[in-house]
XYZ file of C-alpha atoms in Angstrom:
738
model
C 0.186 -13.763 177.639
C 0.774 -16.704 175.311
C 1.036 -16.093 171.570
C -0.272 -19.582 170.850
C -3.767 -19.736 169.303
C -6.770 -20.794 171.350
C -8.501 -24.036 170.463
C -11.541 -23.858 168.220
C -14.703 -25.870 168.809
C -13.843 -27.987 165.758
C -10.398 -28.762 167.174
C -11.918 -29.722 170.523
C -14.221 -32.138 168.695
C -11.242 -33.612 166.837
C -9.334 -34.166 170.088
C -12.370 -35.827 171.703
C -12.637 -38.124 168.689
C -9.049 -39.320 169.215
C -9.748 -40.652 172.719
C -10.254 -44.275 171.510
C -7.024 -43.988 169.485
C -5.120 -42.968 172.614
C -6.692 -45.841 174.528
C -5.262 -48.258 171.969
C -2.001 -46.606 170.894
C -1.192 -44.097 173.644
C 1.447 -46.206 175.348
C 3.172 -46.983 172.054
C 3.198 -43.281 171.160
C 4.719 -42.232 174.468
C 7.289 -45.043 174.392
C 8.437 -43.935 170.924
C 8.393 -40.307 172.101
C 10.716 -40.902 175.051
C 13.044 -43.114 173.015
C 13.472 -40.580 170.218
C 13.699 -37.532 172.472
C 16.303 -39.001 174.816
C 18.382 -40.269 171.902
C 18.432 -36.760 170.428
C 18.786 -34.976 173.785
C 20.739 -37.213 176.190
C 21.172 -34.229 178.516
C 17.510 -34.706 179.494
C 18.329 -38.059 181.117
C 19.079 -36.125 184.294
C 15.440 -34.995 184.423
C 13.703 -38.291 183.734
C 13.751 -41.305 186.050
C 15.772 -43.900 184.126
C 14.305 -47.037 185.788
C 10.814 -45.703 185.080
C 11.808 -45.396 181.430
C 13.070 -48.970 181.361
C 10.128 -50.500 183.227
C 7.607 -48.492 181.213
C 6.136 -46.542 184.121
C 7.005 -43.125 182.651
C 5.488 -43.821 179.192
C 2.376 -45.274 180.853
C 1.994 -42.247 183.095
C 2.272 -39.872 180.142
C -0.121 -42.001 178.082
C -2.634 -41.838 180.916
C -2.192 -38.075 181.189
C -2.709 -37.593 177.443
C -5.770 -39.806 177.542
C -7.231 -37.836 180.436
C -6.408 -34.521 178.776
C -8.160 -35.542 175.557
C -11.137 -36.875 177.510
C -11.484 -33.578 179.421
C -10.378 -31.159 176.694
C -13.706 -29.347 177.066
C -13.573 -29.363 180.877
C -10.005 -28.649 181.974
C -11.189 -27.794 185.471
C -11.513 -31.539 186.059
C -7.727 -31.774 185.667
C -6.756 -28.919 187.979
C -5.504 -31.239 190.729
C -3.457 -33.243 188.225
C -1.922 -30.085 186.787
C -0.992 -28.864 190.275
C 0.632 -32.207 191.091
C 2.650 -32.225 187.860
C 3.696 -28.570 188.079
C 5.041 -29.005 191.605
C 7.037 -32.032 190.450
C 8.314 -30.076 187.434
C 9.320 -27.136 189.617
C 11.324 -29.450 191.881
C 13.246 -30.548 188.769
C 13.610 -27.002 187.415
C 11.742 -27.635 184.173
C 12.020 -24.598 181.865
C 9.855 -23.296 178.968
C 12.447 -24.482 176.424
C 11.914 -28.042 177.635
C 8.280 -27.817 176.515
C 9.416 -26.957 172.970
C 11.516 -30.116 172.841
C 8.741 -32.276 174.286
C 6.150 -30.866 171.869
C 8.327 -31.553 168.845
C 9.043 -35.187 169.692
C 5.551 -35.961 170.977
C 3.889 -34.849 167.749
C 6.530 -36.666 165.703
C 5.891 -39.843 167.721
C 2.183 -39.585 166.935
C 3.067 -39.457 163.249
C 5.494 -42.368 163.508
C 2.973 -44.614 165.265
C -0.264 -43.580 163.562
C 1.099 -42.988 160.055
C -1.493 -41.803 157.538
C -4.194 -41.939 160.219
C -2.681 -38.764 161.670
C -4.276 -36.387 159.171
C -3.185 -32.727 158.926
C -6.410 -31.783 160.699
C -5.687 -34.089 163.656
C -2.035 -33.037 163.812
C -2.997 -29.351 163.846
C -5.579 -29.956 166.580
C -3.070 -31.824 168.734
C -0.391 -29.169 168.217
C -2.826 -26.519 169.434
C -3.993 -28.731 172.301
C -0.415 -29.414 173.369
C 0.468 -25.747 173.587
C -2.761 -24.965 175.402
C -1.695 -27.349 178.165
C 1.984 -26.363 177.992
C 1.145 -22.673 178.408
C -1.039 -23.501 181.396
C 1.774 -25.438 183.054
C 4.505 -22.945 182.166
C 2.405 -20.229 183.773
C 1.846 -22.200 186.970
C 5.511 -23.201 187.216
C 6.513 -19.553 186.774
C 4.350 -18.733 189.806
C 6.029 -21.466 191.847
C 9.499 -20.217 190.913
C 8.504 -16.660 191.864
C 7.483 -17.929 195.314
C 10.872 -19.594 195.910
C 12.661 -16.434 197.150
C 15.235 -16.533 194.357
C 16.077 -20.233 194.727
C 15.567 -21.191 191.078
C 18.258 -23.802 190.451
C 19.925 -26.768 192.118
C 21.731 -25.824 195.332
C 24.630 -27.673 196.990
C 23.899 -29.183 200.412
C 26.282 -31.023 202.718
C 25.278 -34.050 204.773
C 25.867 -32.867 208.350
C 24.385 -35.894 210.096
C 23.264 -39.395 209.201
C 21.045 -41.243 211.695
C 19.736 -44.803 211.443
C 16.071 -44.602 212.474
C 15.160 -48.283 211.997
C 16.317 -51.426 210.224
C 15.200 -49.908 206.921
C 15.113 -46.120 207.283
C 17.987 -43.674 207.716
C 17.716 -39.899 208.133
C 20.001 -37.480 206.306
C 20.418 -33.994 207.737
C 21.212 -31.595 204.882
C 22.662 -28.098 205.381
C 23.243 -25.539 202.593
C 26.897 -25.146 201.639
C 26.445 -21.384 201.190
C 25.275 -21.080 204.815
C 22.258 -18.953 203.928
C 19.076 -19.441 206.014
C 16.611 -21.878 204.522
C 13.146 -20.784 203.442
C 10.141 -22.113 205.256
C 8.053 -24.948 203.852
C 4.667 -26.487 204.523
C 4.858 -29.695 206.605
C 4.263 -32.566 204.185
C 6.162 -31.113 201.235
C 9.184 -32.717 199.570
C 12.507 -31.772 198.041
C 14.205 -33.252 194.997
C 17.668 -34.643 195.697
C 20.049 -35.078 192.784
C 23.004 -37.463 192.926
C 25.524 -38.594 190.341
C 25.084 -42.255 189.362
C 28.412 -43.745 188.230
C 26.720 -46.672 186.489
C 24.760 -44.260 184.300
C 27.438 -41.559 184.006
C 24.854 -38.871 184.683
C 22.854 -37.567 187.639
C 19.407 -38.701 188.716
C 16.896 -36.924 190.944
C 14.368 -38.368 193.354
C 11.732 -36.752 195.542
C 11.930 -37.232 199.322
C 9.435 -35.886 201.831
C 10.867 -33.614 204.501
C 10.562 -35.471 207.799
C 11.021 -32.711 210.373
C 9.365 -29.397 211.101
C 10.841 -26.368 209.300
C 14.263 -25.352 210.617
C 16.396 -22.428 209.375
C 19.674 -24.337 209.118
C 18.898 -27.836 207.811
C 16.407 -30.072 206.030
C 15.886 -33.684 207.058
C 14.890 -36.510 204.753
C 14.373 -40.088 205.936
C 15.094 -42.671 203.266
C 14.102 -46.320 203.074
C 16.688 -48.820 201.887
C 15.219 -51.344 199.459
C 16.081 -54.997 199.961
C 17.720 -56.991 197.209
C 19.519 -54.047 195.560
C 23.308 -53.852 195.635
C 24.286 -50.246 194.901
C 27.732 -51.410 193.754
C 26.061 -53.451 191.012
C 25.367 -51.232 187.983
C 22.452 -53.318 186.686
C 19.758 -52.077 189.130
C 20.667 -48.465 188.283
C 18.631 -48.785 185.119
C 15.953 -51.181 186.333
C 15.011 -50.474 189.944
C 13.373 -47.216 191.128
C 14.858 -47.728 194.604
C 18.459 -47.664 193.409
C 19.082 -43.995 194.276
C 17.801 -44.516 197.818
C 20.225 -47.399 198.293
C 23.013 -45.347 196.753
C 22.409 -42.712 199.439
C 22.443 -45.366 202.175
C 25.568 -47.125 200.956
C 27.825 -44.415 199.550
C 26.832 -41.009 200.959
C 28.101 -40.059 204.401
C 28.640 -37.035 206.624
C 30.583 -34.394 204.707
C 29.415 -35.498 201.254
C 27.532 -33.097 198.993
C 24.189 -33.471 197.224
C 22.200 -31.122 195.038
C 18.836 -30.131 196.469
C 15.780 -28.282 195.177
C 13.504 -25.809 196.906
C 10.638 -27.599 198.762
C 7.516 -28.222 196.686
C 4.417 -30.411 196.768
C 0.650 -30.090 196.996
C 0.263 -32.434 199.993
C 0.751 -30.479 203.194
C -0.790 -29.503 206.489
C -3.351 -26.765 205.926
C -1.608 -23.563 207.100
C -4.869 -22.192 208.477
C -5.270 -25.294 210.644
C -1.793 -25.518 212.176
C -2.580 -23.254 215.113
C -6.260 -24.062 215.641
C -7.999 -26.716 217.691
C -9.202 -28.652 214.644
C -8.604 -32.389 215.264
C -6.060 -34.018 212.965
C -5.601 -37.733 212.229
C -2.334 -38.799 210.571
C -2.440 -42.280 209.000
C 0.598 -43.901 207.387
C 2.249 -47.159 206.424
C 5.937 -47.931 205.997
C 8.118 -45.019 204.945
C 4.911 -43.050 204.378
C 5.284 -41.778 207.930
C 7.996 -39.290 206.872
C 5.799 -36.331 205.809
C 3.407 -37.054 208.663
C 6.302 -36.899 211.126
C 6.989 -33.400 209.832
C 3.333 -32.610 210.463
C 3.201 -34.042 213.979
C 6.414 -32.248 214.946
C 4.992 -28.978 213.658
C 1.619 -29.449 215.310
C 3.057 -30.303 218.709
C 5.353 -27.271 218.619
C 2.748 -24.765 217.426
C -0.751 -26.035 218.121
C -2.749 -25.527 221.311
C -2.473 -28.269 223.900
C -6.210 -28.803 223.616
C -5.933 -30.017 220.029
C -6.836 -33.668 219.378
C -4.125 -35.394 217.386
C -3.919 -39.097 216.487
C -0.834 -40.640 214.833
C -1.653 -44.054 213.304
C 1.103 -46.068 211.656
C 1.482 -49.534 210.195
C 4.779 -51.368 209.757
C 5.735 -54.882 208.818
C 7.855 -55.235 211.976
C 8.447 -53.176 215.072
C 12.160 -53.020 214.242
C 11.331 -51.542 210.857
C 9.287 -48.689 212.324
C 11.123 -45.351 212.230
C 10.650 -42.679 214.915
C 8.864 -45.131 217.226
C 10.489 -43.794 220.401
C 10.043 -40.199 219.257
C 6.316 -40.635 218.604
C 5.869 -42.554 221.854
C 7.517 -39.715 223.805
C 5.284 -37.171 222.096
C 2.248 -39.171 223.159
C 3.397 -38.916 226.786
C 4.238 -35.205 226.806
C 1.629 -33.751 224.438
C -1.952 -34.437 223.342
C -0.797 -36.953 220.722
C -2.482 -40.345 220.660
C -0.294 -42.980 218.997
C -1.511 -46.285 217.562
C 0.895 -48.787 216.015
C -0.145 -51.685 213.766
C 2.457 -54.433 213.254
C 2.067 -57.249 210.724
C 4.766 -59.615 212.020
C 5.480 -59.888 215.724
C 8.649 -61.120 217.404
C 8.985 -62.635 220.858
C 10.370 -59.369 222.222
C 7.476 -57.200 221.008
C 5.319 -55.872 223.824
C 1.686 -54.974 223.322
C 1.010 -51.364 224.206
C 4.614 -50.352 223.619
C 5.835 -51.884 220.366
C 2.384 -52.398 218.902
C -1.296 -51.930 219.683
C -2.860 -54.072 216.953
C -1.610 -57.015 214.894
C -1.945 -56.829 211.119
C -2.246 -54.032 208.622
C -3.830 -50.699 209.457
C -7.556 -51.282 209.878
C -9.647 -48.335 211.014
C -12.459 -50.691 211.987
C -10.278 -51.833 214.899
C -10.397 -48.314 216.330
C -13.253 -46.626 218.152
C -14.994 -43.881 216.203
C -14.207 -41.477 219.041
C -10.479 -42.083 218.499
C -10.899 -41.021 214.873
C -12.764 -37.891 216.017
C -15.609 -38.717 213.654
C -18.069 -36.701 215.717
C -16.255 -33.489 214.741
C -17.132 -32.567 211.145
C -13.997 -30.387 210.907
C -11.495 -33.201 211.575
C -8.834 -33.471 208.876
C -7.255 -36.752 207.780
C -3.802 -37.026 206.188
C -2.768 -40.332 204.603
C 0.588 -41.460 203.225
C 1.866 -44.878 202.185
C 1.595 -47.276 199.243
C -1.097 -46.162 196.845
C -3.479 -49.043 197.479
C -3.104 -48.475 201.217
C -4.114 -44.855 200.746
C -7.125 -45.612 198.575
C -8.255 -48.336 200.987
C -8.004 -45.957 203.960
C -9.792 -43.278 201.950
C -12.634 -45.707 201.203
C -12.816 -46.707 204.869
C -13.064 -43.073 205.982
C -15.725 -42.295 203.399
C -17.698 -45.325 204.555
C -17.608 -43.799 208.038
C -19.115 -40.588 206.702
C -15.993 -38.458 206.242
C -16.345 -35.937 203.410
C -13.819 -36.228 200.579
C -12.558 -32.665 201.040
C -11.306 -33.531 204.538
C -9.131 -36.409 203.294
C -5.646 -35.520 202.002
C -3.249 -38.017 200.437
C 0.380 -37.933 199.321
C 0.414 -38.874 195.647
C 3.409 -38.834 193.324
C 1.430 -40.230 190.360
C -0.987 -38.477 188.054
C -3.641 -41.015 187.114
C -5.284 -40.766 190.515
C -6.582 -37.380 189.393
C -7.059 -38.119 185.711
C -9.110 -41.269 185.841
C -12.737 -41.397 184.908
C -14.416 -41.508 188.280
C -16.114 -44.801 189.029
C -18.601 -44.458 191.849
C -20.820 -46.661 193.893
C -24.179 -47.486 192.346
C -26.512 -44.514 192.491
C -28.951 -44.929 195.343
C -32.041 -44.659 193.148
C -31.004 -47.493 190.841
C -32.884 -50.789 190.832
C -30.951 -52.422 188.003
C -30.388 -56.148 188.393
C -26.791 -57.189 187.757
C -26.067 -60.818 186.941
C -22.791 -62.735 186.979
C -22.330 -66.155 185.350
C -20.469 -68.248 186.369
C -20.287 -66.503 189.718
C -18.326 -69.059 191.738
C -15.079 -69.461 189.773
C -11.867 -67.518 190.348
C -12.611 -64.433 188.242
C -16.358 -64.617 188.859
C -15.824 -64.675 192.622
C -13.547 -61.641 192.413
C -16.066 -59.688 190.336
C -18.869 -60.587 192.738
C -16.796 -59.591 195.774
C -16.069 -56.169 194.307
C -19.628 -55.678 193.095
C -20.907 -56.451 196.586
C -18.879 -53.493 197.909
C -20.665 -51.128 195.529
C -24.080 -52.660 194.944
C -26.783 -53.753 197.405
C -26.931 -57.550 197.500
C -30.610 -57.386 196.576
C -29.612 -56.166 193.107
C -27.251 -59.070 192.413
C -28.286 -62.244 190.587
C -25.533 -64.828 190.947
C -25.701 -67.781 188.575
C -23.293 -70.636 189.225
C -22.572 -74.297 188.678
C -22.055 -74.541 192.445
C -24.612 -72.201 194.018
C -23.799 -73.641 197.442
C -20.612 -71.550 197.332
C -22.709 -68.377 197.395
C -24.808 -68.917 200.508
C -23.271 -65.939 202.338
C -24.375 -63.431 199.717
C -27.671 -65.246 199.362
C -28.228 -64.672 203.062
C -27.531 -60.968 202.516
C -30.246 -60.731 199.878
C -28.650 -61.768 196.582
C -30.590 -64.021 194.223
C -28.698 -67.270 193.604
C -29.470 -69.627 190.709
C -28.017 -72.783 189.221
C -26.774 -73.005 185.640
C -23.958 -74.851 183.910
C -22.318 -74.387 180.506
C -22.208 -78.186 180.219
C -25.978 -78.386 180.778
C -27.328 -76.013 178.086
C -30.956 -76.368 179.147
C -30.115 -74.751 182.497
C -29.337 -71.512 180.644
C -32.867 -71.100 179.252
C -34.226 -69.096 182.187
C -31.034 -68.454 184.160
C -30.861 -64.800 183.125
C -34.521 -63.851 183.499
C -34.956 -60.463 185.172
C -31.296 -59.507 184.728
C -30.603 -56.093 183.171
C -26.810 -56.270 182.898
C -25.003 -59.610 182.633
C -21.339 -60.374 183.232
C -20.567 -63.479 181.182
C -17.336 -65.117 182.339
C -15.883 -67.235 179.541
C -16.173 -71.017 179.602
C -12.962 -72.772 180.680
C -12.515 -75.222 177.817
C -9.599 -75.971 175.471
C -11.925 -76.980 172.623
C -12.652 -73.933 170.477
C -15.845 -75.169 168.821
C -17.370 -76.380 172.076
C -16.347 -73.181 173.848
C -17.797 -70.900 171.155
C -21.016 -72.919 171.049
C -21.392 -72.602 174.827
C -20.823 -68.844 174.681
C -23.363 -68.427 171.870
C -25.974 -70.383 173.798
C -25.436 -68.131 176.820
C -25.600 -64.959 174.700
C -28.776 -66.172 172.987
C -30.305 -66.977 176.376
C -29.436 -63.465 177.570
C -31.122 -61.942 174.515
C -34.204 -64.113 175.045
C -34.377 -63.035 178.704
C -34.249 -59.344 177.781
C -30.784 -58.536 179.145
C -29.950 -54.944 178.156
C -26.130 -55.146 178.138
C -23.657 -57.997 178.294
C -20.058 -57.888 179.494
C -17.779 -60.713 178.365
C -14.394 -61.787 179.742
C -12.020 -62.266 176.826
C -8.243 -62.788 176.836
C -5.270 -60.508 176.231
C -3.734 -62.212 173.212
C -4.042 -60.567 169.816
C -1.740 -57.504 170.095
C -4.125 -55.108 171.782
C -7.520 -55.109 170.096
C -6.626 -57.092 166.971
C -8.987 -59.839 165.798
C -6.061 -62.020 164.772
C -3.906 -64.236 166.976
C -1.701 -67.271 166.502
C -2.586 -68.453 170.015
C -5.002 -71.372 169.813
C -6.569 -70.398 173.149
C -7.546 -66.988 171.723
C -9.558 -68.443 168.861
C -12.733 -68.996 170.877
C -12.573 -65.481 172.298
C -12.213 -63.866 168.871
C -15.148 -65.882 167.526
C -17.238 -64.947 170.567
C -16.390 -61.263 170.117
C -17.474 -61.493 166.479
C -20.762 -63.077 167.551
C -21.316 -60.317 170.099
C -20.613 -57.686 167.436
C -23.079 -59.322 165.054
C -25.716 -59.358 167.831
C -25.253 -55.777 169.056
C -28.577 -54.644 167.571
C -30.212 -57.140 169.951
C -27.903 -56.726 172.934
C -25.135 -54.119 173.350
C -21.876 -55.579 174.610
C -18.473 -54.860 176.102
C -15.697 -57.407 175.694
C -12.962 -57.145 178.318
C -9.656 -58.542 177.120
C -7.804 -59.543 180.255
C -4.043 -59.441 180.348
C -2.431 -62.698 181.381
C -2.937 -63.339 185.085
C 0.139 -62.939 187.273
C -1.169 -66.027 189.053
C -0.786 -68.037 185.826
C 3.027 -67.830 185.779
C 3.367 -71.653 186.098
C 1.831 -72.068 182.623
C 4.617 -69.967 181.106
C 7.443 -71.490 183.156
C 6.817 -75.168 182.289
C 4.815 -75.521 185.511
C 7.625 -74.371 187.740
C 6.916 -75.252 191.374
C 8.321 -72.711 193.879
C 8.023 -75.275 196.654
C 10.203 -77.750 194.753
C 12.280 -75.489 192.526
C 14.518 -76.682 189.728
C 17.580 -74.703 188.639
C 16.709 -74.627 184.959
C 13.386 -73.826 183.291
C 12.962 -75.428 179.863
C 10.558 -73.644 177.528
C 10.338 -73.002 173.755
C 11.553 -69.444 174.231
C 14.887 -67.700 174.851
C 13.366 -65.422 177.477
C 14.278 -62.266 175.571
C 12.190 -60.217 173.170
C 8.570 -59.134 173.708
C 7.185 -60.166 177.063
C 3.942 -60.179 179.022
C 2.021 -57.318 180.636
C 1.123 -59.416 183.680
C -1.946 -58.385 185.675
C -3.293 -59.449 189.046
C -6.568 -61.362 188.680
C -8.282 -59.620 191.583
C -7.532 -56.241 190.029
C -9.224 -57.456 186.851
C -12.207 -58.423 188.983
C -12.238 -55.007 190.632
C -11.914 -53.135 187.327
C -14.665 -55.239 185.767
C -16.980 -54.464 188.686
C -16.171 -50.763 188.286
C -17.019 -50.910 184.587
C -20.329 -52.627 185.261
C -21.320 -50.031 187.856
C -20.210 -47.182 185.566
C -22.484 -48.558 182.849
C -25.436 -48.989 185.175
C -25.055 -45.454 186.516
C -24.957 -43.828 183.071
C -25.584 -46.255 180.179
C -26.106 -43.475 177.630
C -22.568 -42.168 178.118
C -20.788 -45.457 178.770
C -17.610 -45.205 176.708
C -17.133 -48.941 176.062
C -20.560 -49.669 174.562
C -20.134 -52.166 171.701
C -16.366 -52.069 172.115
C -13.464 -54.271 173.117
C -11.271 -52.930 175.935
C -7.850 -54.266 176.900
C -7.025 -54.433 180.611
C -3.361 -55.372 180.727
C -0.808 -54.942 183.497
C 1.308 -51.895 184.331
C 4.404 -52.909 182.353
C 5.707 -55.424 179.871
C 8.044 -57.947 181.506
C 10.163 -60.318 179.441
C 10.083 -63.995 180.329
C 13.729 -63.728 181.376
C 12.872 -60.969 183.844
C 9.756 -62.851 184.943
C 11.861 -65.858 185.867
C 14.496 -63.632 187.473
C 11.802 -62.061 189.675
C 10.572 -65.499 190.702
C 14.134 -66.578 191.460
C 14.839 -63.519 193.590
C 11.571 -64.054 195.447
C 12.472 -67.609 196.435
C 16.170 -66.785 196.891
C 17.403 -69.090 194.155
C 19.024 -68.158 190.814
C 17.062 -69.597 187.893
C 18.046 -69.983 184.261
C 16.195 -70.609 180.996
C 17.102 -73.264 178.449
C 15.336 -72.951 175.132
C 13.934 -76.180 173.719
C 11.870 -76.946 170.627
C 8.092 -77.131 170.693
C 8.372 -80.880 170.029
C 10.570 -81.283 173.102
C 8.277 -79.057 175.110
C 5.075 -80.985 174.442
C 6.872 -84.206 175.403
C 7.623 -82.895 178.895
C 5.507 -85.048 181.245
C 4.098 -82.123 183.210
C 2.914 -80.405 180.011
C 0.783 -83.319 178.885
C -0.602 -83.732 182.395
C -1.664 -80.081 182.624
C -3.071 -79.711 179.103
C -5.206 -82.809 178.794
C -8.929 -82.130 178.464
C -11.473 -84.955 178.461
C -8.670 -87.459 177.801
C -7.400 -85.468 174.790
C -3.843 -84.073 174.929
C -3.987 -80.485 173.685
C -0.391 -79.594 174.545
C 0.542 -78.720 170.971
C -2.477 -76.452 170.592
C -1.601 -74.703 173.837
C 2.040 -74.347 172.751
C 0.954 -71.863 170.069
C 0.883 -69.331 172.912
C 4.693 -69.278 172.822
C 4.707 -67.975 169.255
C 2.073 -65.413 170.205
C 4.336 -64.160 172.995
C 7.275 -63.966 170.568
C 5.069 -61.952 168.211
C 4.398 -59.410 170.953
C 0.716 -60.279 171.389
C 0.900 -60.190 175.188
C 3.279 -57.231 175.480
C 0.759 -54.429 174.947
C 0.350 -52.172 177.985
C -2.947 -50.294 178.165
C -3.592 -47.342 180.515
C -7.224 -48.424 180.834
C -6.704 -50.656 183.883
C -5.108 -47.904 185.968
C -7.741 -45.446 184.802
C -10.610 -47.714 185.807
C -9.037 -48.727 189.123
C -8.142 -45.131 189.912
C -4.602 -46.155 190.892
C -1.463 -47.724 189.498
C -2.023 -51.485 189.115
C -0.022 -53.682 191.449
C 3.539 -54.427 190.385
C 4.265 -57.984 189.284
C 7.047 -58.250 191.858
C 4.613 -57.568 194.687
C 2.023 -60.031 193.398
C 4.621 -62.777 193.030
C 5.892 -62.101 196.540
C 2.340 -62.479 197.855
C 1.822 -65.670 195.865
C 5.030 -67.522 196.659
C 6.974 -65.375 199.136
């Protein structure tokens, strides 16, 4: 039993009241926490993933977990899946109760350092009690996991007894215990932590790898993907790239070498009660995500009845990159395994029916329902791959009528479980949702994502070019014409709309832009709109109403007007982080198709950077927010508030340009120039001229805003609302220019 006091109702209320504070300052608190703790306790570097510290993933994940914990402090059952995920990860790293004492000390101190006098004794006491409530829960669960490990409660030396190249990218390592003792069983789908010394860091690092074979008494097998573009002999990626350890294994560890290995853990595994039944199983994976599912298929084909229906579905970029292809194909010939391969890029040697069955990414709509065993309400579905792949497949299965409790996914991140759940529009709702303008870049994205959640008959799409919306009009959406530049068209444009998404006017002139926004807001009030969402911009250091960026001025004034009108129309202003797609603006209009060697900008490239965000993810998150409001307006958390939706990590301009250079295969450099020199660049004047007026100097104020850290704030809100980790900048850039 814990000696720590239970939380009082007053303390619970205090914690709930700090939720908005965590939304704004959570990432700063956790960043300070990790910095201070690891400086004081460098021995803990072996526990924490160093690249995830550097790229901000670890602080973001903890900030999201704290936010979720505070939000559900009165309903901890909602976090049970998240706690199980974390405790299994902790057990694989051999986290001990004393570690929680260290974490608690530095976390509370970080709150004080960041919040200052705002952290009153009452709030500090409530958070201290709340921390130990959660810590005791996790310590207790981890104790249970250790007790189930048959005495294996610390790192154990394993020797590499075989190393097999499975594909162009994936190599298997066969690991046998040095002490020769039989290995404990594990559940197919679970993982082990592997710890290796990293010379560049001068300490060890651990990573989790799914076991890729059925349980054997004398060895474990892991199958590891080698990441492209990482040289394991170069020390730099050791602190910046999460895939460095995998490449270190590929490049420097061979048969006879020793690694430290944990007991198997993980909450994603084949249901033990199902392994020897006739329940149909569908295994769906992409890339290296096939590793735990290979363990499952090997187990099922060795134990399960021959009458069992089993479908192995896998997607790979190329046939040559697909691991275990021959093995799975042989299983499909000698056992009741159906195999379906999706391949994105074909070569001349690829043969349909052997190397691939479908071209493109995994798409369940290309398969017959009978091959997914949809008619059997007991069928279980196991999914593993990139997070967006998994959530997309999950959505596809649910759309086909599969119950959520029959869908299992391999997740190594917490926010999937801790997000506020955003659902499709409730079936009994008749709320009319309007979007204006609905045909621009962001507006189109919002509409596309709304149309996946809302019947078209409940959408009112207002656009300068309504002809671009004929498809949705044909599906039942109401389409109207209106134009910011024709104010009279706004008078009745929003009639009958209950909730309006107002996409900001694309103008460089602050006064004209603010006037246009006010006219639209006034028209919405006149038409009886009940709530207005507004697309703002991510300058201003989080939620501040001050910015040196000229472009932010109109947004701040519009937000003030919305706040002054909230008694007439409640609002939510969505501050969007800078679009990943807008990188040319911040690279002097660099053209990847005609690249120069040197990028000249009024910035050194170092210092505070930009929390880049993919525009379509902003559209998706905005649609989710709108639907969340419509479903439950009384409890909508962002009523009359500003919310920042920034990207998953802050990236300096130097790293931004390095990423672009690596994507196009060309080293790029930065040369700092003065603002005067910058505005005289011919491409700058060409791109920042509006109605024959050169506004280059006004736009150049954005550079000072970046230097001031206005665009560097990372908010957990985007991941929470999406229900997944936002897409990495590297991936978006590769899609844009790769």
